[in-house]
Short mmCIF file of C-alpha atoms and ligand atoms in Angstrom, two decimals:
data_model
loop_
_atom_site.label_atom_id
_atom_site.label_comp_id
_atom_site.label_asym_id
_atom_site.label_seq_id
_atom_site.Cartn_x
_atom_site.Cartn_y
_atom_site.Cartn_z
CA MET A 6 2.94 6.93 -35.20
CA THR A 7 5.56 4.17 -35.26
CA ARG A 8 9.18 4.36 -34.21
CA ILE A 9 11.74 2.01 -35.79
CA ARG A 10 15.22 1.80 -34.29
CA VAL A 11 18.25 1.57 -36.60
CA GLY A 12 21.68 0.57 -35.31
CA GLY A 13 22.52 0.14 -31.66
CA GLY A 14 22.90 -3.06 -29.72
CA ALA A 15 25.03 -4.65 -32.43
CA ALA A 16 28.44 -6.07 -31.56
CA GLY A 17 30.29 -3.12 -33.03
CA ASP A 18 28.00 -0.66 -31.31
CA PRO A 19 27.10 -2.04 -27.87
CA ALA A 20 26.22 1.29 -26.33
CA GLY A 21 23.88 2.12 -29.15
CA ASP A 22 25.95 5.15 -30.13
CA GLY A 23 25.03 6.15 -33.62
CA ALA A 24 21.62 4.52 -33.30
CA TYR A 25 18.63 6.54 -34.46
CA ASP A 26 14.87 6.29 -34.87
CA VAL A 27 12.87 6.35 -38.08
CA VAL A 28 9.46 7.76 -37.17
CA VAL A 29 6.56 7.01 -39.54
CA GLY A 30 3.28 8.85 -39.13
CA HIS A 31 1.28 12.01 -39.64
CA ASP A 32 2.14 15.60 -38.73
CA LEU A 33 5.57 14.95 -37.29
CA VAL A 34 7.03 18.42 -37.82
CA ASP A 35 6.91 19.43 -34.18
CA ARG A 36 9.05 16.44 -33.22
CA LEU A 37 12.02 17.86 -35.08
CA PRO A 38 13.31 20.40 -32.54
CA GLY A 39 13.51 17.66 -29.90
CA LEU A 40 15.85 15.66 -32.12
CA LEU A 41 18.56 18.34 -32.05
CA PRO A 42 19.63 18.86 -28.44
CA GLY A 43 22.52 21.29 -28.10
CA ALA A 44 22.24 22.70 -31.63
CA GLN A 45 21.98 26.43 -32.11
CA ARG A 46 21.96 26.76 -35.91
CA VAL A 47 20.10 24.58 -38.42
CA LEU A 48 20.41 24.60 -42.21
CA VAL A 49 17.22 23.39 -43.90
CA LEU A 50 18.04 22.05 -47.39
CA ARG A 51 14.85 21.60 -49.37
CA ALA A 52 13.48 20.51 -52.73
CA ALA A 53 11.34 23.19 -54.40
CA ALA A 54 8.40 20.78 -54.66
CA VAL A 55 8.02 20.50 -50.88
CA GLY A 56 8.29 24.15 -49.90
CA GLU A 57 5.22 23.99 -47.68
CA LEU A 58 6.57 21.21 -45.46
CA ALA A 59 10.02 22.83 -45.40
CA ALA A 60 8.45 26.15 -44.31
CA ALA A 61 6.53 24.41 -41.52
CA ILE A 62 9.76 22.79 -40.36
CA SER A 63 11.66 26.10 -40.37
CA GLU A 64 8.83 27.76 -38.46
CA SER A 65 8.75 25.01 -35.86
CA LEU A 66 12.53 25.24 -35.40
CA ARG A 67 12.47 29.04 -35.16
CA GLY A 68 9.60 28.86 -32.68
CA THR A 69 11.73 26.72 -30.40
CA GLY A 70 14.70 29.10 -30.51
CA PHE A 71 16.94 27.78 -33.31
CA GLU A 72 18.71 30.09 -35.75
CA VAL A 73 17.36 28.74 -39.05
CA HIS A 74 19.02 29.09 -42.46
CA GLU A 75 17.32 27.82 -45.61
CA HIS A 76 18.64 26.82 -48.99
CA GLU A 77 16.62 25.52 -51.93
CA LEU A 78 18.34 22.88 -54.05
CA PRO A 79 18.11 22.32 -57.81
CA ASP A 80 15.61 19.63 -58.81
CA ALA A 81 16.36 15.92 -58.52
CA GLU A 82 19.84 14.74 -59.63
CA ALA A 83 20.88 18.34 -60.35
CA ALA A 84 21.19 18.67 -56.56
CA LYS A 85 23.86 15.97 -56.35
CA THR A 86 26.80 17.92 -57.77
CA VAL A 87 30.03 19.24 -56.37
CA GLU A 88 28.90 22.78 -57.27
CA VAL A 89 25.78 22.48 -55.11
CA LEU A 90 27.87 20.91 -52.35
CA ASP A 91 30.18 23.91 -52.51
CA GLN A 92 27.23 26.33 -52.30
CA CYS A 93 25.99 24.54 -49.17
CA TRP A 94 29.45 24.68 -47.57
CA GLY A 95 29.36 28.41 -48.37
CA VAL A 96 26.07 28.87 -46.51
CA LEU A 97 27.38 26.93 -43.51
CA GLY A 98 30.64 28.90 -43.49
CA ARG A 99 29.02 32.33 -43.75
CA ALA A 100 26.64 31.45 -40.92
CA SER A 101 29.53 30.11 -38.77
CA PHE A 102 28.08 26.61 -38.29
CA THR A 103 29.92 24.70 -35.55
CA ARG A 104 30.27 20.99 -34.73
CA THR A 105 27.11 21.01 -32.62
CA ASP A 106 24.91 22.61 -35.31
CA ALA A 107 22.86 20.56 -37.78
CA VAL A 108 21.46 20.05 -41.26
CA VAL A 109 17.86 19.08 -42.03
CA ALA A 110 17.02 17.57 -45.43
CA VAL A 111 13.49 17.95 -46.81
CA GLY A 112 13.06 16.23 -50.17
CA GLY A 113 13.46 13.04 -52.17
CA GLY A 114 16.49 10.78 -52.26
CA ALA A 115 18.52 13.30 -54.23
CA VAL A 116 18.12 15.86 -51.44
CA THR A 117 18.72 13.36 -48.61
CA ASP A 118 21.87 12.08 -50.38
CA LEU A 119 23.26 15.59 -50.95
CA ALA A 120 22.29 16.93 -47.52
CA GLY A 121 23.71 13.84 -45.83
CA PHE A 122 27.00 14.39 -47.65
CA VAL A 123 27.02 18.10 -46.74
CA ALA A 124 26.59 17.08 -43.09
CA ALA A 125 29.21 14.32 -43.37
CA THR A 126 31.83 16.70 -44.70
CA TRP A 127 31.23 19.95 -42.76
CA LEU A 128 33.81 20.06 -39.95
CA ARG A 129 34.24 16.29 -40.57
CA GLY A 130 30.66 15.61 -39.61
CA VAL A 131 27.66 17.38 -38.11
CA ARG A 132 24.22 15.93 -37.39
CA VAL A 133 21.67 15.50 -40.16
CA ILE A 134 17.94 14.88 -39.77
CA GLN A 135 16.36 13.34 -42.83
CA VAL A 136 12.77 14.27 -43.72
CA PRO A 137 12.20 12.17 -46.87
CA THR A 138 9.31 13.27 -49.09
CA THR A 139 9.18 10.52 -51.73
CA LEU A 140 8.22 6.92 -51.05
CA LEU A 141 11.63 5.79 -52.32
CA ALA A 142 13.45 8.11 -49.94
CA MET A 143 11.28 7.03 -46.98
CA VAL A 144 11.89 3.31 -47.40
CA ASP A 145 15.39 3.46 -48.83
CA ALA A 146 17.52 6.54 -49.44
CA ALA A 147 17.00 8.30 -46.09
CA VAL A 148 17.56 5.16 -44.02
CA GLY A 149 20.93 3.48 -43.63
CA GLY A 150 23.43 6.29 -43.70
CA LYS A 151 24.72 6.21 -47.27
CA THR A 152 25.21 9.71 -48.66
CA GLY A 153 26.84 11.06 -51.77
CA ILE A 154 26.94 12.96 -55.02
CA ASN A 155 27.47 12.22 -58.72
CA THR A 156 30.44 13.18 -60.87
CA ALA A 157 30.90 13.42 -64.63
CA GLU A 158 32.20 9.83 -64.52
CA GLY A 159 29.16 8.33 -62.87
CA LYS A 160 26.43 8.27 -60.26
CA ASN A 161 27.13 8.02 -56.53
CA LEU A 162 30.87 7.58 -57.04
CA VAL A 163 31.73 10.06 -54.30
CA GLY A 164 30.18 9.69 -50.89
CA ALA A 165 30.42 8.94 -47.22
CA PHE A 166 28.76 6.74 -44.68
CA HIS A 167 27.03 9.16 -42.30
CA PRO A 168 24.02 7.85 -40.38
CA PRO A 169 21.38 10.48 -39.61
CA ALA A 170 20.45 11.58 -36.09
CA GLY A 171 16.83 10.87 -36.96
CA VAL A 172 14.43 10.25 -39.86
CA LEU A 173 10.87 11.60 -40.01
CA CYS A 174 8.54 10.02 -42.59
CA ASP A 175 5.60 12.43 -42.59
CA LEU A 176 3.14 10.51 -44.76
CA PRO A 177 0.76 13.34 -45.80
CA VAL A 178 3.58 14.85 -47.90
CA LEU A 179 3.19 11.93 -50.32
CA ARG A 180 -0.19 13.35 -51.46
CA THR A 181 1.56 15.72 -53.86
CA LEU A 182 4.00 13.12 -55.19
CA PRO A 183 3.27 12.35 -58.87
CA HIS A 184 1.67 8.89 -59.24
CA PRO A 185 4.54 7.41 -61.34
CA ASP A 186 6.99 8.34 -58.55
CA LEU A 187 4.76 6.70 -55.96
CA VAL A 188 4.57 3.53 -58.08
CA ALA A 189 8.35 3.52 -58.60
CA GLY A 190 8.91 3.86 -54.85
CA LEU A 191 6.69 0.84 -54.31
CA ALA A 192 9.27 -1.29 -56.14
CA GLU A 193 11.58 -1.02 -53.12
CA VAL A 194 8.67 -1.96 -50.86
CA VAL A 195 7.96 -5.01 -53.03
CA LYS A 196 11.68 -5.87 -52.85
CA ALA A 197 11.52 -5.77 -49.04
CA GLY A 198 8.56 -8.15 -49.27
CA PHE A 199 10.37 -10.70 -51.41
CA ILE A 200 13.65 -10.67 -49.50
CA ALA A 201 12.32 -10.50 -45.95
CA ASP A 202 8.66 -9.76 -45.19
CA PRO A 203 5.97 -11.77 -47.04
CA ARG A 204 3.21 -9.81 -45.25
CA ILE A 205 4.15 -6.87 -47.49
CA LEU A 206 3.23 -8.94 -50.55
CA GLU A 207 -0.04 -10.11 -48.98
CA LEU A 208 -1.06 -6.52 -48.22
CA ILE A 209 -0.38 -5.43 -51.80
CA GLU A 210 -2.09 -8.47 -53.32
CA ALA A 211 -5.18 -7.98 -51.14
CA ASP A 212 -5.71 -4.43 -52.43
CA PRO A 213 -3.17 -2.94 -54.84
CA GLY A 214 -5.18 0.31 -55.03
CA ALA A 215 -4.98 0.82 -51.28
CA ALA A 216 -1.22 0.26 -51.45
CA LEU A 217 -1.03 3.37 -53.63
CA ASP A 218 -3.30 5.60 -51.56
CA PRO A 219 -1.02 8.05 -49.72
CA ALA A 220 -3.75 8.86 -47.21
CA GLY A 221 -4.52 5.25 -46.32
CA ASP A 222 -3.47 2.87 -43.59
CA VAL A 223 -2.22 0.24 -46.02
CA LEU A 224 0.54 2.45 -47.39
CA ARG A 225 1.41 3.47 -43.84
CA GLU A 226 1.86 -0.16 -42.85
CA LEU A 227 3.85 -0.86 -46.02
CA VAL A 228 6.23 2.02 -45.26
CA GLU A 229 6.64 0.82 -41.67
CA ARG A 230 7.34 -2.74 -42.78
CA ALA A 231 9.76 -1.78 -45.56
CA VAL A 232 11.64 0.58 -43.21
CA ALA A 233 11.75 -2.20 -40.61
CA VAL A 234 13.31 -4.57 -43.15
CA LYS A 235 15.99 -2.06 -44.09
CA ALA A 236 16.56 -1.15 -40.42
CA ARG A 237 17.01 -4.81 -39.50
CA VAL A 238 19.44 -5.48 -42.33
CA VAL A 239 21.46 -2.32 -41.75
CA THR A 240 21.65 -2.98 -37.99
CA GLU A 241 22.65 -6.64 -38.44
CA ASP A 242 25.17 -5.60 -41.08
CA LEU A 243 27.17 -3.82 -38.38
CA ARG A 244 27.71 -7.33 -36.99
CA GLU A 245 27.84 -9.45 -40.11
CA SER A 246 29.16 -7.39 -42.96
CA SER A 247 27.77 -8.32 -46.39
CA LEU A 248 24.23 -9.02 -45.15
CA ARG A 249 23.45 -5.62 -46.61
CA GLU A 250 24.00 -7.12 -50.04
CA ILE A 251 20.49 -8.64 -49.94
CA LEU A 252 19.08 -5.12 -50.29
CA ASN A 253 20.61 -5.24 -53.74
CA TYR A 254 17.96 -7.72 -54.93
CA GLY A 255 17.04 -6.77 -58.50
CA HIS A 256 19.66 -4.05 -58.55
CA THR A 257 22.47 -5.68 -60.58
CA LEU A 258 20.47 -5.43 -63.80
CA ALA A 259 18.56 -2.32 -62.63
CA HIS A 260 21.74 -0.26 -62.31
CA ALA A 261 22.85 -1.41 -65.76
CA ILE A 262 19.50 -0.43 -67.31
CA GLU A 263 19.65 2.98 -65.64
CA GLN A 264 23.16 3.47 -66.98
CA VAL A 265 22.57 2.41 -70.60
CA GLU A 266 19.34 4.44 -70.65
CA GLY A 267 21.29 7.52 -69.55
CA TYR A 268 19.35 7.75 -66.24
CA THR A 269 16.07 8.54 -67.98
CA TRP A 270 14.42 5.61 -66.17
CA ARG A 271 13.02 5.89 -62.66
CA HIS A 272 15.11 3.79 -60.30
CA GLY A 273 12.11 1.81 -59.02
CA ASP A 274 10.96 0.97 -62.54
CA ALA A 275 14.41 -0.45 -63.30
CA VAL A 276 14.36 -2.39 -60.01
CA ALA A 277 11.05 -4.01 -60.99
CA ILE A 278 12.62 -5.29 -64.23
CA GLY A 279 15.74 -6.30 -62.29
CA MET A 280 13.71 -8.37 -59.81
CA LEU A 281 11.82 -10.18 -62.60
CA TYR A 282 15.16 -10.95 -64.19
CA ALA A 283 16.80 -12.10 -60.93
CA ALA A 284 13.81 -14.33 -60.19
CA GLU A 285 14.07 -16.06 -63.58
CA LEU A 286 17.86 -16.29 -63.25
CA GLY A 287 17.37 -17.94 -59.87
CA ARG A 288 14.89 -20.38 -61.39
CA LEU A 289 17.22 -21.30 -64.25
CA ALA A 290 20.03 -21.81 -61.73
CA GLY A 291 17.81 -24.31 -59.89
CA ARG A 292 17.33 -22.03 -56.90
CA THR A 293 14.06 -20.07 -57.14
CA PRO A 294 10.78 -22.06 -57.22
CA ALA A 295 8.67 -21.38 -60.35
CA PRO A 296 5.54 -20.23 -58.42
CA LEU A 297 7.66 -17.57 -56.72
CA VAL A 298 8.78 -16.31 -60.13
CA ALA A 299 5.12 -16.09 -61.18
CA ARG A 300 4.35 -14.15 -57.98
CA HIS A 301 6.94 -11.55 -58.99
CA ARG A 302 5.09 -11.04 -62.26
CA SER A 303 1.68 -10.73 -60.64
CA VAL A 304 2.69 -8.33 -57.84
CA ILE A 305 4.69 -6.12 -60.18
CA GLU A 306 1.81 -5.99 -62.65
CA ALA A 307 -0.78 -5.34 -59.92
CA VAL A 308 0.84 -2.07 -58.85
CA GLY A 309 1.54 -0.89 -62.39
CA LEU A 310 5.31 -1.32 -62.39
CA PRO A 311 6.87 -2.18 -65.77
CA ARG A 312 7.29 -5.87 -66.65
CA ARG A 313 9.10 -5.59 -69.97
CA TYR A 314 12.41 -4.25 -71.12
CA ALA A 315 12.37 -5.20 -74.79
CA PRO A 316 15.76 -3.63 -75.69
CA ALA A 317 17.50 -6.44 -73.76
CA ALA A 318 16.56 -8.79 -76.64
CA ASP A 319 18.90 -6.90 -78.94
CA PRO A 320 22.32 -8.66 -78.80
CA GLU A 321 24.24 -5.39 -78.95
CA ARG A 322 22.19 -3.81 -76.18
CA TRP A 323 22.62 -6.97 -74.13
CA GLN A 324 26.41 -6.65 -74.44
CA ASP A 325 26.10 -3.02 -73.24
CA LEU A 326 24.09 -4.20 -70.23
CA MET A 327 26.62 -6.97 -69.46
CA ARG A 328 29.44 -4.45 -69.61
CA ALA A 329 27.52 -2.04 -67.37
CA MET A 330 26.86 -4.83 -64.84
CA GLY A 331 30.59 -5.58 -64.83
CA ARG A 332 31.36 -1.98 -63.98
CA ASP A 333 28.83 -1.78 -61.14
CA LYS A 334 30.19 -0.52 -57.82
CA LYS A 335 29.03 -3.70 -56.16
CA THR A 336 30.87 -5.97 -58.58
CA ARG A 337 34.02 -7.44 -57.07
CA GLY A 338 36.80 -7.84 -59.59
CA SER A 339 35.13 -8.87 -62.83
CA THR A 340 32.80 -11.49 -61.35
CA LEU A 341 29.11 -10.63 -61.57
CA ARG A 342 27.11 -11.10 -58.38
CA PHE A 343 23.36 -11.46 -58.09
CA VAL A 344 21.02 -11.81 -55.16
CA VAL A 345 18.57 -14.65 -55.87
CA LEU A 346 15.79 -16.15 -53.78
CA ASP A 347 16.11 -19.76 -52.61
CA ASP A 348 12.55 -19.29 -51.46
CA LEU A 349 10.30 -16.47 -50.33
CA ALA A 350 12.24 -14.33 -47.81
CA ARG A 351 15.31 -16.55 -48.24
CA PRO A 352 17.80 -14.48 -50.23
CA GLY A 353 21.12 -15.94 -51.27
CA ARG A 354 23.99 -15.09 -53.59
CA LEU A 355 24.64 -16.24 -57.12
CA VAL A 356 28.24 -15.50 -58.02
CA GLY A 357 29.64 -15.64 -61.55
CA PRO A 358 26.72 -17.28 -63.40
CA ASP A 359 27.37 -18.61 -66.94
CA PRO A 360 26.86 -16.09 -69.74
CA GLU A 361 24.37 -18.54 -71.34
CA LEU A 362 22.29 -18.55 -68.18
CA LEU A 363 22.43 -14.75 -68.02
CA ALA A 364 21.25 -14.51 -71.62
CA ALA A 365 18.50 -17.11 -71.15
CA ALA A 366 16.98 -15.28 -68.16
CA ARG A 367 16.19 -12.36 -70.46
CA SER A 368 13.07 -14.24 -71.54
CA ALA A 369 11.44 -13.01 -68.31
CA ILE A 370 11.73 -9.38 -69.34
CA CYS A 371 11.56 -9.39 -73.12
CA GLY A 372 9.55 -12.50 -73.93
N1 LIG B 411 21.56 6.69 -50.02
C1 LIG B 411 20.90 5.63 -50.36
O1 LIG B 411 20.98 4.58 -49.69
C2 LIG B 411 20.01 5.66 -51.56
C3 LIG B 411 19.14 4.60 -51.83
C4 LIG B 411 18.30 4.69 -52.93
C5 LIG B 411 18.34 5.83 -53.74
N2 LIG B 411 19.20 6.84 -53.45
C6 LIG B 411 19.23 8.05 -54.29
O2 LIG B 411 17.96 8.65 -54.26
C7 LIG B 411 17.77 9.41 -55.44
C8 LIG B 411 16.39 9.16 -55.99
O3 LIG B 411 15.45 9.56 -55.03
P1 LIG B 411 13.92 9.86 -55.41
O4 LIG B 411 13.37 8.75 -56.20
O5 LIG B 411 13.28 10.25 -54.14
O6 LIG B 411 14.04 11.05 -56.44
P2 LIG B 411 14.24 12.64 -56.31
O7 LIG B 411 14.84 13.02 -55.03
O8 LIG B 411 14.93 13.03 -57.55
O9 LIG B 411 12.72 13.16 -56.34
C9 LIG B 411 11.93 12.94 -57.48
C10 LIG B 411 11.13 14.20 -57.83
O10 LIG B 411 10.04 14.36 -56.94
C11 LIG B 411 10.02 15.67 -56.38
N3 LIG B 411 9.40 15.52 -55.07
C12 LIG B 411 9.95 15.04 -53.94
N4 LIG B 411 9.03 14.93 -52.98
C13 LIG B 411 7.86 15.36 -53.52
C14 LIG B 411 6.54 15.48 -53.01
N5 LIG B 411 6.22 15.07 -51.79
N6 LIG B 411 5.58 15.98 -53.83
C15 LIG B 411 5.89 16.35 -55.09
N7 LIG B 411 7.11 16.24 -55.64
C16 LIG B 411 8.09 15.76 -54.85
C17 LIG B 411 11.47 16.05 -56.38
O11 LIG B 411 11.65 17.43 -56.26
C18 LIG B 411 11.94 15.48 -57.71
O12 LIG B 411 11.61 16.32 -58.77
C19 LIG B 411 18.88 9.02 -56.38
O13 LIG B 411 19.83 10.06 -56.43
C20 LIG B 411 19.50 7.78 -55.74
O14 LIG B 411 20.87 7.66 -56.01
C21 LIG B 411 20.02 6.78 -52.39
ZN1 LIG B 412 17.18 0.77 -54.90
#
């Protein structure tokens, strides 16, 4: 079991208020009650796919004297709606949840986003414990405090910053995760490797199969390292705002692909394409060394992430993607911003690249 601290000790947070631990390991359910001192009632919000873990959590909480309420959420993005939010508020209201009570999320990133937003908004904020059950949610969605829902106008447009009181990454739950979801989650792990922790890449390159074995030690170490990268960036960001932007590596194009494909693509698959593109863009801009671009291709291929997005070759589709990138939440004004690598683990910014350069870098994903 490993404990990774997020927040605390930064200039804006000298006392460590708002700091929390991400615990990575096996059979962590019985640690949950200890994370909620002073709470009387707990609402467990769960994905249907992880009913067994959610039941074990409820039982553990009940066994230690909590009044436990449970609510199953619609699958995946269907959980992140204002209607579901309203249902959750209804459960909390009927059960008379107070400021000292808490929410526990058991599911993928959709559940941790929704549950975090429920907790952020009830009585202007109650504690939430995140128990992520997908690889993506463990290394990304459940860590860092961003919560939110979708609206008819777009994804994640409504939300709040609400750091959890704790995060438990109980690795055995990944055994039931469909293989394509495990692979997609690995894209964020690979991203953490390129922007900050080369050891992640070495571990994957040494044995890509082991990286995808949910029962193995390699995946455990990868989760710990990827969480540590996000924890470091998020903690530092409290001091130096905008550092967090490096977590967006590969995401400028990825978000555009997700949008023009009507969110039929897995996020991690789009991020893999986005990283290949950003690497080539960095090379063409005279920033990213060619061997590092080649390493992107080999690592992404080794774990079975997609390497091609042929539609980008179509001029009309490319215009759609450019427009979508311009509308991205992270765009400032109308200037496109990319994270590029000046070297391995040396991320930098590329602001407002020429349209010709942007078009030329497509060769990396549709050549
Ligand atoms: N807040 C953040 O910082 C942040 C960061 C990245 C992504 N996100 C959000 O995360 C969401 C995507 O998360 P995701 O990829 O985890 O998808 P998801 O939550 O939609 O889960 C994918 C599918 O796997 C199922 N599932 C979950 N755990 C399982 C398990 N252990 N075994 C079997 N099935 C399981 C789910 O029920 C769902 O059908 C998006 O809404 C995205 O916006 C948020
Ligand atoms: Zn991402």
